[in-house]
Short mmCIF file of C-alpha atoms in Angstrom, two decimals:
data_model
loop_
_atom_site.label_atom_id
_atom_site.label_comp_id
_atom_site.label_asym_id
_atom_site.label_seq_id
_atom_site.Cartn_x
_atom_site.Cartn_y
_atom_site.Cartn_z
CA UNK A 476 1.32 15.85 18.53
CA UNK A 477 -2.06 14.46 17.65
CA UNK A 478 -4.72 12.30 19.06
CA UNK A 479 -5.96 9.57 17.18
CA UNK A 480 -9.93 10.17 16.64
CA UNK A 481 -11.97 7.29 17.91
CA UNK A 482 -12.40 6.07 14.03
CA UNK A 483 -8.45 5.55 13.92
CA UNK A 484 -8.62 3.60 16.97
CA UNK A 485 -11.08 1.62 16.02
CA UNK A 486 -8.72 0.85 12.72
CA UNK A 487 -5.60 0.19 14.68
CA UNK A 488 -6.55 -1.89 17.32
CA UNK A 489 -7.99 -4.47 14.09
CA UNK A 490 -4.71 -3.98 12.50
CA UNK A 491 -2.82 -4.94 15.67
CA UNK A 492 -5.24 -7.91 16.27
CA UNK A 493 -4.95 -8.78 12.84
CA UNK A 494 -1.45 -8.34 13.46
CA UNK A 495 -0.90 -10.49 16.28
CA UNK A 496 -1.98 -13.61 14.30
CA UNK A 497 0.26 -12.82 11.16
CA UNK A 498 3.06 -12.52 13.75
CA UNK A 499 2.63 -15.77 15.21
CA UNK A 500 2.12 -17.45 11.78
CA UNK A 501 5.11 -15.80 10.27
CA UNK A 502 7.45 -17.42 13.04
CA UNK A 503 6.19 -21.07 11.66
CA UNK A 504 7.08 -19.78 7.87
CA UNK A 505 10.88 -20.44 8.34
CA UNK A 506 10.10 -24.21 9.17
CA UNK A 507 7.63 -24.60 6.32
CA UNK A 508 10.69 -23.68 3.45
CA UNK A 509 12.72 -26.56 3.66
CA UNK A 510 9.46 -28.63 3.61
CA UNK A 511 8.50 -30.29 -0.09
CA UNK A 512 4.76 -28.76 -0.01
CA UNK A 513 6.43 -25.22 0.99
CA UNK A 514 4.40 -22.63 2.99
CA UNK A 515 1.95 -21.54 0.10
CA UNK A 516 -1.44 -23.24 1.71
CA UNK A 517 -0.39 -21.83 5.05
CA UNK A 518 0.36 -18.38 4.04
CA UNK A 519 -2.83 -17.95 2.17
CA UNK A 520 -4.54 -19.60 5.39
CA UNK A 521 -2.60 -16.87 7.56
CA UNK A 522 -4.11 -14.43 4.94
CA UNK A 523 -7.69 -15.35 5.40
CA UNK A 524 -7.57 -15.48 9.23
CA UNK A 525 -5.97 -12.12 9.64
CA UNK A 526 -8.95 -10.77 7.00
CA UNK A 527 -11.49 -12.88 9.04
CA UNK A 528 -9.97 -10.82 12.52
CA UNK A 529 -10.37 -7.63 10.53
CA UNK A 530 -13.65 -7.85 9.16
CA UNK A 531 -14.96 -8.93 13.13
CA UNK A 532 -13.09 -6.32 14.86
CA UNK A 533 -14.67 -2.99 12.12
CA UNK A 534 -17.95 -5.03 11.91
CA UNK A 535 -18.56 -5.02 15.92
CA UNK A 536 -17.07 -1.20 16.01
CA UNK A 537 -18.87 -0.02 13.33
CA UNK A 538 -22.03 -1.98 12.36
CA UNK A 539 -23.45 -1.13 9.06
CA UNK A 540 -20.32 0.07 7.58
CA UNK A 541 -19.66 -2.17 3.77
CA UNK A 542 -15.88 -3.62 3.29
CA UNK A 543 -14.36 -4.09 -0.11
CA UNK A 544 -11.44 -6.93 1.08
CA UNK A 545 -8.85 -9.10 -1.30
CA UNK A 546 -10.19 -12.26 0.16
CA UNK A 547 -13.58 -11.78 0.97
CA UNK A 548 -14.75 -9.20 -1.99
CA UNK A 549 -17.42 -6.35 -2.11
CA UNK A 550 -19.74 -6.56 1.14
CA UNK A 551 -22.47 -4.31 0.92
CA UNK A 552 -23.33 -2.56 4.40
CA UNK A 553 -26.43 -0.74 5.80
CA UNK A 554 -25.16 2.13 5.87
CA UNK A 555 -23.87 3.21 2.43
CA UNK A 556 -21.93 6.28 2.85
CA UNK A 557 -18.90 4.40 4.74
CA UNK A 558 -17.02 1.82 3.33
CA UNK A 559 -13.34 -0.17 4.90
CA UNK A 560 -11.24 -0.79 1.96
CA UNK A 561 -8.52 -3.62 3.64
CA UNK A 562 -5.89 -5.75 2.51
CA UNK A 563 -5.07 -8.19 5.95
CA UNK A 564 -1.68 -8.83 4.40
CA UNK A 565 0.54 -6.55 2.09
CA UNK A 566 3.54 -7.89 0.95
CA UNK A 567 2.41 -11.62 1.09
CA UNK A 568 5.44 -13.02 -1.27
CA UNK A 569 7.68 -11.19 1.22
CA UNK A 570 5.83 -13.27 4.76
CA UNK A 571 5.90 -16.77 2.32
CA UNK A 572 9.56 -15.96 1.99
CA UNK A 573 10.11 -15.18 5.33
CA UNK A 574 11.48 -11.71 4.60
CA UNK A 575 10.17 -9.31 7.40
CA UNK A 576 8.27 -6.27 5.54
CA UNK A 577 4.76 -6.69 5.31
CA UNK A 578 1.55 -4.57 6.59
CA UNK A 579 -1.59 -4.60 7.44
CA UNK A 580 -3.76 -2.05 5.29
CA UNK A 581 -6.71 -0.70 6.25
CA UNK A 582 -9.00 2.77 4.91
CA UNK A 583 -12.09 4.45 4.97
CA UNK A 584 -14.05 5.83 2.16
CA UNK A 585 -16.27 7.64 3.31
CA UNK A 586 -18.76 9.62 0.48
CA UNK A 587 -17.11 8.20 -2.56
CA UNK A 588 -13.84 9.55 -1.12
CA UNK A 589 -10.96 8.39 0.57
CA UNK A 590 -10.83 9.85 4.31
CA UNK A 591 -9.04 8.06 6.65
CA UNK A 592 -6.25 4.79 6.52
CA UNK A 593 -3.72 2.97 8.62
CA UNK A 594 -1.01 0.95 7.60
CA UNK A 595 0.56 -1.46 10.27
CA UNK A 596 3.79 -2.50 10.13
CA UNK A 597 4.04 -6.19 11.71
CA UNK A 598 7.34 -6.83 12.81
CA UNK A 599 8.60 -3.38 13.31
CA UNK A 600 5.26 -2.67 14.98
CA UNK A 601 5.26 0.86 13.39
CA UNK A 602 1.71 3.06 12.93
CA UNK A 603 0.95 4.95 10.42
CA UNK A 604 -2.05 6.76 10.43
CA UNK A 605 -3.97 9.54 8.55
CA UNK A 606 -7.54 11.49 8.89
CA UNK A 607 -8.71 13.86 6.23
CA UNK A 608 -7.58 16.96 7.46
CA UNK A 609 -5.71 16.13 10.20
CA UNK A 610 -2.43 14.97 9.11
CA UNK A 611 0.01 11.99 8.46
CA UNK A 612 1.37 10.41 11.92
CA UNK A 613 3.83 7.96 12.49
CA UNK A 614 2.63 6.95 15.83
CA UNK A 615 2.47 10.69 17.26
CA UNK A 616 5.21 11.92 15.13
CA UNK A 617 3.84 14.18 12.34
CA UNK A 618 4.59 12.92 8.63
CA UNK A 619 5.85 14.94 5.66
CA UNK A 620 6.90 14.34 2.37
CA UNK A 621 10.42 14.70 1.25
CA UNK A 622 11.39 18.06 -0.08
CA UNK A 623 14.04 17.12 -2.71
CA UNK A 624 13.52 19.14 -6.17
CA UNK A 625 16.06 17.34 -8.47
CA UNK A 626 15.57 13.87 -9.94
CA UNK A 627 18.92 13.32 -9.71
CA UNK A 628 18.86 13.26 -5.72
CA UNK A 629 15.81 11.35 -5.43
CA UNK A 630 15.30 7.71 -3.93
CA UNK A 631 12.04 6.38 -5.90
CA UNK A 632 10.36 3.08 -5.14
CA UNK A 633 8.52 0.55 -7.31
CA UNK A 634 6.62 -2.74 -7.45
CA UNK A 635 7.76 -5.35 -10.50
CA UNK A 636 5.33 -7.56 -12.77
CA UNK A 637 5.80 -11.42 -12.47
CA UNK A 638 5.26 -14.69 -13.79
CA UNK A 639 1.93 -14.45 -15.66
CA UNK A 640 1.85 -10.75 -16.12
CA UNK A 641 1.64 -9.93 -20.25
CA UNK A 642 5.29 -9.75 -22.24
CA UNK A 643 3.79 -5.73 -23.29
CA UNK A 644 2.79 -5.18 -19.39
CA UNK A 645 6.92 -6.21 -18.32
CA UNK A 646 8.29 -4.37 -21.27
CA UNK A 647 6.45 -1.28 -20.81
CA UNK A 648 8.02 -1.66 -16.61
CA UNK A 649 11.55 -2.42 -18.44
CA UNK A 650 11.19 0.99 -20.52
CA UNK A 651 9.80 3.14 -17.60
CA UNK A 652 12.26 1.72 -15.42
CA UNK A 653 14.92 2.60 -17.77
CA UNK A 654 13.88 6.10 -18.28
CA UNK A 655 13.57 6.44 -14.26
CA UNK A 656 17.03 4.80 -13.55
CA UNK A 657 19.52 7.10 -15.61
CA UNK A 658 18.03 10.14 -13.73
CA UNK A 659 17.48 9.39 -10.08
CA UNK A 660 19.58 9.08 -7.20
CA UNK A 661 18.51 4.83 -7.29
CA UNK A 662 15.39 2.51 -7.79
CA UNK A 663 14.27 0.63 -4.36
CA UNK A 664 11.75 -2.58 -4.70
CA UNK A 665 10.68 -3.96 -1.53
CA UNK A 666 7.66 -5.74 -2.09
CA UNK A 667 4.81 -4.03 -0.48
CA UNK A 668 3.02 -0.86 -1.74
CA UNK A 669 1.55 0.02 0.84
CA UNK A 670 4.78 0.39 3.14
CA UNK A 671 6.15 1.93 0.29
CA UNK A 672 3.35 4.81 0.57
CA UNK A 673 3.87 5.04 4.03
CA UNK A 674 7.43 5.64 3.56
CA UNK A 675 6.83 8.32 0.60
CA UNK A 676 4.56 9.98 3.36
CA UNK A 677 7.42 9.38 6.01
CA UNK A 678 10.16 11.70 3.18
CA UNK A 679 11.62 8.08 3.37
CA UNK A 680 11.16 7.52 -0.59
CA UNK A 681 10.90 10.73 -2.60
CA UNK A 682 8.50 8.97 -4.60
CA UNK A 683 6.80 5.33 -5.66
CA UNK A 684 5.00 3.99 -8.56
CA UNK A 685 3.42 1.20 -9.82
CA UNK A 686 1.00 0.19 -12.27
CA UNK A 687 -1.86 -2.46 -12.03
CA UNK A 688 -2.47 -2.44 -8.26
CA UNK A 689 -6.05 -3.48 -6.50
CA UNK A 690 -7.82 -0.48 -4.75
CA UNK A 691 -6.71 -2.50 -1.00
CA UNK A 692 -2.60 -2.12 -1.71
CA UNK A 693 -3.05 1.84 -1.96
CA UNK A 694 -6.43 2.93 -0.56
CA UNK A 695 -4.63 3.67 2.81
CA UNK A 696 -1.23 4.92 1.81
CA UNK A 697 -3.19 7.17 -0.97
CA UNK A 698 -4.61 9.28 2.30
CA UNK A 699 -1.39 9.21 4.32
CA UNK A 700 0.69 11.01 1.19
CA UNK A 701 -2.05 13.32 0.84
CA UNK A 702 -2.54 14.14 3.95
CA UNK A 703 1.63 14.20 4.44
CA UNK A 704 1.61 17.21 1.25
CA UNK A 705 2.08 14.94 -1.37
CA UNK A 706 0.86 14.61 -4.78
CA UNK A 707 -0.96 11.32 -5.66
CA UNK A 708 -2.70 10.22 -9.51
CA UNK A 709 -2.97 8.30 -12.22
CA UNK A 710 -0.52 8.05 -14.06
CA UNK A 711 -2.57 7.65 -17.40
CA UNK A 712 -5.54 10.30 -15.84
CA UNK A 713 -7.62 7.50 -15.13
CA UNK A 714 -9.85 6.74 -11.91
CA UNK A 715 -6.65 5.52 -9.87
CA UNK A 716 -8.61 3.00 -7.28
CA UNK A 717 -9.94 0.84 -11.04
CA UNK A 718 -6.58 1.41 -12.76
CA UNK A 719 -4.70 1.24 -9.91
CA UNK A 720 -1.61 3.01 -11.88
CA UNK A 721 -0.37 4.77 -9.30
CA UNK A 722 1.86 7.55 -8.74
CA UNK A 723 2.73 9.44 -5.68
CA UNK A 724 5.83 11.95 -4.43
CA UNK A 725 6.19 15.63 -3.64
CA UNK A 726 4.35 18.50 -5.83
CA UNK A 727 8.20 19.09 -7.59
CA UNK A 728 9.07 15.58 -8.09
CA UNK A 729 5.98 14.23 -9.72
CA UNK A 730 5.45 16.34 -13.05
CA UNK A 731 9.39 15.17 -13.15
CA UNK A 732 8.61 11.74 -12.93
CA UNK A 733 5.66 11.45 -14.89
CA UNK A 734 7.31 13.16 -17.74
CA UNK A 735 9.43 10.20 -17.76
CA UNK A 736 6.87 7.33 -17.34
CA UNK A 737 4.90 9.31 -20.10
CA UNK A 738 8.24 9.22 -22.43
CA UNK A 739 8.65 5.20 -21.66
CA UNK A 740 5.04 4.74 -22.90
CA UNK A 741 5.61 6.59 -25.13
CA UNK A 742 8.86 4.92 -26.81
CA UNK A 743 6.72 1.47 -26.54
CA UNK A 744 4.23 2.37 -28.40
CA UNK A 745 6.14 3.97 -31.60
CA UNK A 746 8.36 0.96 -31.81
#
């Protein structure tokens, strides 16, 4: 059992007050679906407040500190060794849709490096937490990642491109996805990359991946793998918070599973 330092309480109670807004606001999406404008303009509203709560809550516990956030940008801080990294809501097609998995993601870099996230679970209400050095927690439960070896007995999640996304970005997905598919144990898409991380760090999902994510979907769930024994890159060898090509699992599954993303690039780009 571990105590959470006073930096991860100071990141979990903005997540919860963050998260007591998105609550409330999710409980009016069901009536905005049947309605001809649809809940669009009031999820992205929900979106902004919940940022708005965050970005008060870190800025009164931790004056000086800079914030890179999906709504509000880069905000340079006084002090510029410490930085939040925060995404208010994670899995926003999910809340518009009414489906009940989405988070609250928030990190710390701290020296150019990631050192400490959080990602909140709304509705369940789950924490999970992570300080370099100390550990993965799921509230005061310690984390670890899944020890499966074989491919063939592994549960791997992933995100999916969309409407607007490039024809070569979906058929390079279509390819990997492929590849991944006729040697694992099944694919899971759920529609929030940062729960999905948690849930990697939790031995939940063996392993995730994704390409073309911001630096505020992963920032957090980067640290809890880590800091749960799990292996987390690039999966071109690029600087993973730009690229945001992402792949994370345990030290024997992810050679396994890069091999095969490597092998769907690969068949794209001789054809």
């Amino acid at each position: 059992m571990s105590r959470q330092s006073p930096l991860i309480t100071v990141m979990v109670k903005a997540a919860r007050a963050a998260g007591r807004g998105l609550a409330r606001d999710f409980g009016e999406v069901e009536n905005l679906q049947v309605s001809r404008k649809g809940p669009g303009d009031f999820v992205t509203n929900a979106d902004h407040r919940a940022e708005e709560v965050i970005y008060n809550e870190l800025s009164r516990a931790r004056p000086g500190y800079g914030f890179v956030m999906e709504e509000r940008g880069v905000v340079e801080g006084t002090d510029k060794t410490n930085r939040f990294i925060v995404d208010p809501l994670d899995g926003t097609l999910n809340f518009m849709h009414g489906i009940p998995h989405f988070a609250v993601s928030i990190a710390l870099e701290r020296e150019g490096e990631l050192y400490a996230g959080i990602v909140y679970n709304v509705i369940s209400g789950d924490i999970y937490w992570a300080e370099r050095g100390h550990g993965a927690w799921l509230e005061n439960w310690r984390l670890k990642v899944a020890t499966r070896i074989k491919l063939a007995n592994a549960v791997v999640a992933t995100g999916t491109p969309f409407v607007g996304h490039s024809p070569e970005r979906h058929q390079l997905f279509w390819a990997e996805l492929s590849h991944l598919t006729q040697e694992t144990s099944g694919i899971r898409r759920f529609g929030s990359a940062a729960l999905d991380l948690a849930y990697v760090a939790a031995g939940r999902f063996d392993g995730f991946w994704e390409r073309n994510l911001n630096s505020w979907d992963i920032a957090a769930g980067i640290v809890l793998v880590r800091e749960a024994g799990g292996v987390v890159q690039d999966i071109d060898g690029g600087e993973l918070l730009k690229t945001g090509n992402i792949l994370a699992a345990n030290a024997s599954l992810s050679p396994k599973i890069l091999s095969r993303l490597k092998a769907a690039k690969k068949r794209i780009e001789d054809e």
